[in-house]
PDB file of C-alpha atoms in Angstrom:
ATOM      1  CA  MET Q 755      -5.113   6.641 -42.124  1.00  0.00           C
ATOM      2  CA  PRO Q 756      -5.203   4.285 -39.081  1.00  0.00           C
ATOM      3  CA  ARG Q 757      -8.540   3.810 -37.365  1.00  0.00           C
ATOM      4  CA  LYS Q 758      -9.050   5.530 -34.050  1.00  0.00           C
ATOM      5  CA  PRO Q 759      -8.971   3.019 -31.151  1.00  0.00           C
ATOM      6  CA  LYS Q 760     -12.386   2.196 -29.741  1.00  0.00           C
ATOM      7  CA  TYR Q 761     -11.192   2.752 -26.155  1.00  0.00           C
ATOM      8  CA  THR Q 762      -8.708   5.191 -24.696  1.00  0.00           C
ATOM      9  CA  LYS Q 763      -5.690   4.141 -22.662  1.00  0.00           C
ATOM     10  CA  GLU Q 764      -7.361   5.506 -19.513  1.00  0.00           C
ATOM     11  CA  GLU Q 765     -10.544   3.515 -20.194  1.00  0.00           C
ATOM     12  CA  LEU Q 766      -8.482   0.329 -20.505  1.00  0.00           C
ATOM     13  CA  ILE Q 767      -6.708   1.050 -17.220  1.00  0.00           C
ATOM     14  CA  ASP Q 768      -9.968   1.900 -15.446  1.00  0.00           C
ATOM     15  CA  THR Q 769     -11.552  -1.334 -16.685  1.00  0.00           C
ATOM     16  CA  ALA Q 770      -8.524  -3.311 -15.484  1.00  0.00           C
ATOM     17  CA  VAL Q 771      -8.859  -1.642 -12.047  1.00  0.00           C
ATOM     18  CA  THR Q 772     -12.547  -2.617 -11.991  1.00  0.00           C
ATOM     19  CA  ILE Q 773     -11.691  -6.234 -12.786  1.00  0.00           C
ATOM     20  CA  ILE Q 774      -9.170  -6.365  -9.941  1.00  0.00           C
ATOM     21  CA  ARG Q 775     -11.569  -4.652  -7.523  1.00  0.00           C
ATOM     22  CA  GLU Q 776     -14.410  -7.041  -8.342  1.00  0.00           C
ATOM     23  CA  GLU Q 777     -12.650 -10.334  -9.090  1.00  0.00           C
ATOM     24  CA  GLY Q 778      -9.048 -10.054  -7.852  1.00  0.00           C
ATOM     25  CA  GLU Q 779      -5.787  -9.839  -9.736  1.00  0.00           C
ATOM     26  CA  ASP Q 780      -5.897 -13.467 -10.923  1.00  0.00           C
ATOM     27  CA  SER Q 781      -8.858 -12.505 -13.127  1.00  0.00           C
ATOM     28  CA  LEU Q 782      -6.893  -9.851 -14.990  1.00  0.00           C
ATOM     29  CA  SER Q 783      -5.979 -11.161 -18.430  1.00  0.00           C
ATOM     30  CA  ALA Q 784      -6.106  -9.831 -21.966  1.00  0.00           C
ATOM     31  CA  ARG Q 785      -9.024 -12.187 -22.665  1.00  0.00           C
ATOM     32  CA  ASN Q 786     -11.025 -11.030 -19.633  1.00  0.00           C
ATOM     33  CA  LEU Q 787     -10.274  -7.362 -20.337  1.00  0.00           C
ATOM     34  CA  VAL Q 788     -11.416  -7.457 -23.972  1.00  0.00           C
ATOM     35  CA  LYS Q 789     -14.458  -9.535 -23.013  1.00  0.00           C
ATOM     36  CA  ARG Q 790     -15.446  -6.909 -20.445  1.00  0.00           C
ATOM     37  CA  LEU Q 791     -14.975  -4.138 -23.030  1.00  0.00           C
ATOM     38  CA  GLY Q 792     -16.580  -6.042 -25.884  1.00  0.00           C
ATOM     39  CA  THR Q 793     -13.654  -5.396 -28.181  1.00  0.00           C
ATOM     40  CA  ALA Q 794     -10.725  -7.200 -29.839  1.00  0.00           C
ATOM     41  CA  PRO Q 795      -7.307  -7.859 -28.225  1.00  0.00           C
ATOM     42  CA  ALA Q 796      -5.765  -5.431 -30.703  1.00  0.00           C
ATOM     43  CA  THR Q 797      -7.382  -2.605 -28.696  1.00  0.00           C
ATOM     44  CA  ILE Q 798      -5.115  -3.333 -25.740  1.00  0.00           C
ATOM     45  CA  PHE Q 799      -2.002  -3.507 -27.857  1.00  0.00           C
ATOM     46  CA  THR Q 800      -2.819  -0.248 -29.608  1.00  0.00           C
ATOM     47  CA  HIS Q 801      -1.996   1.454 -26.289  1.00  0.00           C
ATOM     48  CA  PHE Q 802       0.377  -1.020 -24.609  1.00  0.00           C
ATOM     49  CA  ASP Q 803       3.274  -3.048 -25.995  1.00  0.00           C
ATOM     50  CA  SER Q 804       2.505  -5.949 -23.642  1.00  0.00           C
ATOM     51  CA  MET Q 805       0.404  -7.004 -20.666  1.00  0.00           C
ATOM     52  CA  ASP Q 806       3.417  -6.100 -18.515  1.00  0.00           C
ATOM     53  CA  ASP Q 807       3.144  -2.505 -19.757  1.00  0.00           C
ATOM     54  CA  LEU Q 808      -0.560  -2.503 -18.907  1.00  0.00           C
ATOM     55  CA  GLU Q 809       0.260  -3.910 -15.463  1.00  0.00           C
ATOM     56  CA  GLU Q 810       2.767  -1.108 -14.900  1.00  0.00           C
ATOM     57  CA  ALA Q 811       0.144   1.520 -15.784  1.00  0.00           C
ATOM     58  CA  LEU Q 812      -2.375  -0.313 -13.605  1.00  0.00           C
ATOM     59  CA  THR Q 813       0.075  -0.247 -10.681  1.00  0.00           C
ATOM     60  CA  GLU Q 814       0.422   3.527 -11.074  1.00  0.00           C
ATOM     61  CA  LYS Q 815      -3.376   3.901 -11.083  1.00  0.00           C
ATOM     62  CA  ALA Q 816      -3.774   1.682  -7.996  1.00  0.00           C
ATOM     63  CA  ARG Q 817      -1.002   3.648  -6.263  1.00  0.00           C
ATOM     64  CA  SER Q 818      -2.821   6.934  -7.033  1.00  0.00           C
ATOM     65  CA  ILE Q 819      -5.939   5.509  -5.338  1.00  0.00           C
ATOM     66  CA  TYR Q 820      -3.803   4.401  -2.370  1.00  0.00           C
ATOM     67  CA  ASN Q 821      -2.134   7.827  -2.169  1.00  0.00           C
ATOM     68  CA  VAL Q 822      -5.520   9.476  -1.538  1.00  0.00           C
ATOM     69  CA  TYR Q 823      -5.586   7.503   1.731  1.00  0.00           C
ATOM     70  CA  VAL Q 824      -1.963   8.344   2.523  1.00  0.00           C
ATOM     71  CA  ASP Q 825      -2.517  12.066   1.945  1.00  0.00           C
ATOM     72  CA  ARG Q 826      -5.588  11.982   4.192  1.00  0.00           C
ATOM     73  CA  GLY Q 827      -3.585  10.179   6.887  1.00  0.00           C
ATOM     74  CA  LEU Q 828      -0.721  12.642   6.746  1.00  0.00           C
ATOM     75  CA  LYS Q 829      -3.164  15.502   7.403  1.00  0.00           C
ATOM     76  CA  LYS Q 830      -4.183  13.906  10.716  1.00  0.00           C
ATOM     77  CA  ASN Q 831      -2.474  14.688  13.984  1.00  0.00           C
ATOM     78  CA  PRO Q 832      -0.039  13.087  14.455  1.00  0.00           C
ATOM     79  CA  PRO Q 833       0.588  12.368  10.758  1.00  0.00           C
ATOM     80  CA  PHE Q 834       2.707   9.319  11.537  1.00  0.00           C
ATOM     81  CA  LYS Q 835      -0.237   7.547  13.209  1.00  0.00           C
ATOM     82  CA  GLY Q 836      -2.736   8.910  10.657  1.00  0.00           C
ATOM     83  CA  PHE Q 837      -0.712   7.315   7.869  1.00  0.00           C
ATOM     84  CA  ALA Q 838      -0.808   3.892   9.553  1.00  0.00           C
ATOM     85  CA  ILE Q 839      -4.559   4.149  10.180  1.00  0.00           C
ATOM     86  CA  GLU Q 840      -5.299   5.099   6.563  1.00  0.00           C
ATOM     87  CA  HIS Q 841      -3.034   2.341   5.243  1.00  0.00           C
ATOM     88  CA  VAL Q 842      -5.168  -0.237   7.072  1.00  0.00           C
ATOM     89  CA  LYS Q 843      -8.383   1.528   6.005  1.00  0.00           C
ATOM     90  CA  PHE Q 844      -7.243   1.188   2.378  1.00  0.00           C
ATOM     91  CA  SER Q 845      -6.826  -2.571   2.923  1.00  0.00           C
ATOM     92  CA  LEU Q 846     -10.377  -2.725   4.328  1.00  0.00           C
ATOM     93  CA  ASP Q 847     -11.969  -0.574   1.610  1.00  0.00           C
ATOM     94  CA  GLU Q 848      -9.953  -1.931  -1.335  1.00  0.00           C
ATOM     95  CA  PRO Q 849      -8.819  -5.450  -0.376  1.00  0.00           C
ATOM     96  CA  ASN Q 850      -8.095  -6.608  -3.929  1.00  0.00           C
ATOM     97  CA  LEU Q 851      -6.187  -3.446  -4.847  1.00  0.00           C
ATOM     98  CA  TYR Q 852      -4.275  -3.749  -1.557  1.00  0.00           C
ATOM     99  CA  SER Q 853      -3.298  -7.326  -2.435  1.00  0.00           C
ATOM    100  CA  PHE Q 854      -2.331  -6.215  -5.950  1.00  0.00           C
ATOM    101  CA  LEU Q 855      -0.039  -3.465  -4.636  1.00  0.00           C
ATOM    102  CA  PHE Q 856       1.490  -5.145  -1.611  1.00  0.00           C
ATOM    103  CA  LEU Q 857       0.869  -8.907  -1.439  1.00  0.00           C
ATOM    104  CA  ARG Q 858       1.273 -10.402  -4.898  1.00  0.00           C
ATOM    105  CA  PRO Q 859       4.392 -12.487  -5.542  1.00  0.00           C
ATOM    106  CA  LYS Q 860       5.826  -9.849  -7.907  1.00  0.00           C
ATOM    107  CA  ALA Q 861       5.533  -7.303  -5.090  1.00  0.00           C
ATOM    108  CA  LEU Q 862       7.383  -9.373  -2.500  1.00  0.00           C
ATOM    109  CA  GLY Q 863      10.994  -8.897  -1.464  1.00  0.00           C
ATOM    110  CA  THR Q 864      12.801  -7.797   1.656  1.00  0.00           C
ATOM    111  CA  LEU Q 865      11.184  -5.600   4.300  1.00  0.00           C
ATOM    112  CA  SER Q 866      13.300  -2.724   3.030  1.00  0.00           C
ATOM    113  CA  ASP Q 867      11.992  -3.352  -0.529  1.00  0.00           C
ATOM    114  CA  LEU Q 868       8.417  -3.317   0.757  1.00  0.00           C
ATOM    115  CA  ILE Q 869       8.954  -0.074   2.671  1.00  0.00           C
ATOM    116  CA  ASP Q 870      10.669   1.554  -0.306  1.00  0.00           C
ATOM    117  CA  ARG Q 871       7.927   0.391  -2.700  1.00  0.00           C
ATOM    118  CA  GLU Q 872       5.288   1.832  -0.383  1.00  0.00           C
ATOM    119  CA  GLY Q 873       6.969   5.132  -1.213  1.00  0.00           C
ATOM    120  CA  HIS Q 874       6.588   7.409   1.816  1.00  0.00           C
ATOM    121  CA  ARG Q 875       9.583   6.446   4.006  1.00  0.00           C
ATOM    122  CA  GLU Q 876      11.432   9.767   4.021  1.00  0.00           C
ATOM    123  CA  ARG Q 877       8.365  11.874   4.681  1.00  0.00           C
ATOM    124  CA  LEU Q 878       7.295   9.619   7.551  1.00  0.00           C
ATOM    125  CA  VAL Q 879      10.738   9.379   9.144  1.00  0.00           C
ATOM    126  CA  VAL Q 880      10.899  13.198   9.205  1.00  0.00           C
ATOM    127  CA  GLU Q 881       7.400  13.303  10.750  1.00  0.00           C
ATOM    128  CA  ALA Q 882       8.453  10.727  13.366  1.00  0.00           C
ATOM    129  CA  MET Q 883      11.502  12.827  14.282  1.00  0.00           C
ATOM    130  CA  LYS Q 884       9.221  15.840  14.827  1.00  0.00           C
ATOM    131  CA  VAL Q 885       6.510  13.971  16.740  1.00  0.00           C
ATOM    132  CA  PHE Q 886       8.843  11.947  18.938  1.00  0.00           C
ATOM    133  CA  GLY Q 887      11.644  14.509  19.238  1.00  0.00           C
ATOM    134  CA  CYS Q 888      14.193  11.832  18.431  1.00  0.00           C
ATOM    135  CA  THR Q 889      17.183  11.227  16.184  1.00  0.00           C
ATOM    136  CA  ARG Q 890      16.858  10.008  12.610  1.00  0.00           C
ATOM    137  CA  GLU Q 891      18.264   6.617  13.627  1.00  0.00           C
ATOM    138  CA  THR Q 892      15.619   6.197  16.344  1.00  0.00           C
ATOM    139  CA  ALA Q 893      12.842   7.445  14.040  1.00  0.00           C
ATOM    140  CA  GLU Q 894      13.872   4.976  11.321  1.00  0.00           C
ATOM    141  CA  GLU Q 895      13.907   2.056  13.763  1.00  0.00           C
ATOM    142  CA  VAL Q 896      10.501   2.988  15.212  1.00  0.00           C
ATOM    143  CA  PHE Q 897       9.123   3.543  11.705  1.00  0.00           C
ATOM    144  CA  GLU Q 898      10.367   0.177  10.445  1.00  0.00           C
ATOM    145  CA  ASN Q 899       8.819  -1.659  13.406  1.00  0.00           C
ATOM    146  CA  LEU Q 900       5.549   0.225  13.047  1.00  0.00           C
ATOM    147  CA  VAL Q 901       5.445  -0.626   9.335  1.00  0.00           C
ATOM    148  CA  VAL Q 902       5.835  -4.336  10.135  1.00  0.00           C
ATOM    149  CA  TYR Q 903       2.896  -4.034  12.539  1.00  0.00           C
ATOM    150  CA  MET Q 904       0.892  -1.936  10.061  1.00  0.00           C
ATOM    151  CA  PHE Q 905       1.437  -4.336   7.143  1.00  0.00           C
ATOM    152  CA  GLY Q 906       0.504  -7.265   9.388  1.00  0.00           C
ATOM    153  CA  LEU Q 907      -2.819  -5.700  10.378  1.00  0.00           C
ATOM    154  CA  ALA Q 908      -3.531  -4.523   6.823  1.00  0.00           C
ATOM    155  CA  SER Q 909      -2.722  -7.934   5.320  1.00  0.00           C
ATOM    156  CA  MET Q 910      -5.099  -9.670   7.731  1.00  0.00           C
ATOM    157  CA  CYS Q 911      -7.806  -7.077   7.037  1.00  0.00           C
ATOM    158  CA  SER Q 912      -7.418  -7.383   3.255  1.00  0.00           C
ATOM    159  CA  LYS Q 913      -8.030 -11.132   3.536  1.00  0.00           C
ATOM    160  CA  GLY Q 914     -11.128 -10.617   5.689  1.00  0.00           C
ATOM    161  CA  LEU Q 915      -9.551 -12.121   8.808  1.00  0.00           C
ATOM    162  CA  CYS Q 916     -10.313  -9.083  10.962  1.00  0.00           C
ATOM    163  CA  SER Q 917     -11.667  -5.550  10.864  1.00  0.00           C
ATOM    164  CA  PHE Q 918     -11.142  -2.468  12.996  1.00  0.00           C
ATOM    165  CA  THR Q 919     -12.793   0.902  13.523  1.00  0.00           C
ATOM    166  CA  GLU Q 920     -10.704   4.034  13.181  1.00  0.00           C
ATOM    167  CA  GLU Q 921     -10.760   4.433  16.977  1.00  0.00           C
ATOM    168  CA  GLU Q 922      -9.468   0.885  17.459  1.00  0.00           C
ATOM    169  CA  LEU Q 923      -6.709   1.480  14.937  1.00  0.00           C
ATOM    170  CA  ALA Q 924      -5.758   4.778  16.587  1.00  0.00           C
ATOM    171  CA  ARG Q 925      -5.367   2.999  19.918  1.00  0.00           C
ATOM    172  CA  LYS Q 926      -3.412   0.083  18.453  1.00  0.00           C
ATOM    173  CA  PHE Q 927      -0.983   2.314  16.571  1.00  0.00           C
ATOM    174  CA  GLY Q 928      -0.601   4.694  19.512  1.00  0.00           C
ATOM    175  CA  LEU Q 929       0.344   1.800  21.795  1.00  0.00           C
ATOM    176  CA  ALA Q 930       2.631   0.210  19.206  1.00  0.00           C
ATOM    177  CA  ALA Q 931       4.489   3.419  18.317  1.00  0.00           C
ATOM    178  CA  GLY Q 932       4.835   4.358  22.005  1.00  0.00           C
ATOM    179  CA  GLY Q 933       6.108   0.894  22.874  1.00  0.00           C
ATOM    180  CA  PHE Q 934       8.593   0.793  20.001  1.00  0.00           C
ATOM    181  CA  LEU Q 935       9.864   4.276  20.825  1.00  0.00           C
ATOM    182  CA  TYR Q 936      10.277   3.477  24.508  1.00  0.00           C
ATOM    183  CA  ALA Q 937      12.087   0.195  23.772  1.00  0.00           C
ATOM    184  CA  VAL Q 938      14.470   1.824  21.284  1.00  0.00           C
ATOM    185  CA  LYS Q 939      15.217   4.913  23.394  1.00  0.00           C
ATOM    186  CA  GLU Q 940      15.712   2.986  26.624  1.00  0.00           C
ATOM    187  CA  ASN Q 941      17.708   0.242  24.893  1.00  0.00           C
ATOM    188  CA  LEU Q 942      15.763  -2.324  26.890  1.00  0.00           C
ATOM    189  CA  PRO Q 943      17.424  -5.728  27.262  1.00  0.00           C
ATOM    190  CA  TRP Q 944      14.436  -7.546  25.765  1.00  0.00           C
ATOM    191  CA  TYR Q 945      14.754  -5.345  22.675  1.00  0.00           C
ATOM    192  CA  SER Q 946      18.319  -6.428  21.937  1.00  0.00           C
ATOM    193  CA  VAL Q 947      19.360  -8.324  18.825  1.00  0.00           C
ATOM    194  CA  VAL Q 948      20.542 -11.273  20.924  1.00  0.00           C
ATOM    195  CA  PRO Q 949      18.477 -14.392  20.084  1.00  0.00           C
ATOM    196  CA  VAL Q 950      16.269 -15.837  22.793  1.00  0.00           C
ATOM    197  CA  GLU Q 951      17.758 -18.962  24.372  1.00  0.00           C
TER     198      GLU Q 951
END
């Protein structure tokens, strides 16, 4: 009869999350994980076929932590702005998990990939249509621009380059969303796709 593993799958994942939170993703390795647990490498591979499998489970766990912020943001009024505020707050509270989810080389791609990986596009576009009373096309364009702004602020915050209070974030996102909406709806000349000469 095979011996029962010393640590559960969830304990391994939680320890990996702790390593990332405390030391950053570059410190996550099989060696560091088993050292932290005081066990043999076989413990990891009892539950996971590879470190890539562990990383996938770790990504799900980090996303569940992130989604607590998203859910809280979507309960605010308006939900669209609440989401953006909580996204940046996550980057301030959990800078290493934020980098793991959104800034590591494996996570990079096109803007559309980043938005899709974030995972809340449809829900937020529908909220934007309600809040702004606009078409889907307008809501998607405003949303995409706001996400660029949001990821920019969050990336800077996660690297310790700046910090904001919730009130400051509310003002910034209110101004940005209002400006993007106005520019899109009014089809302002400076908002055109024509390159600047």
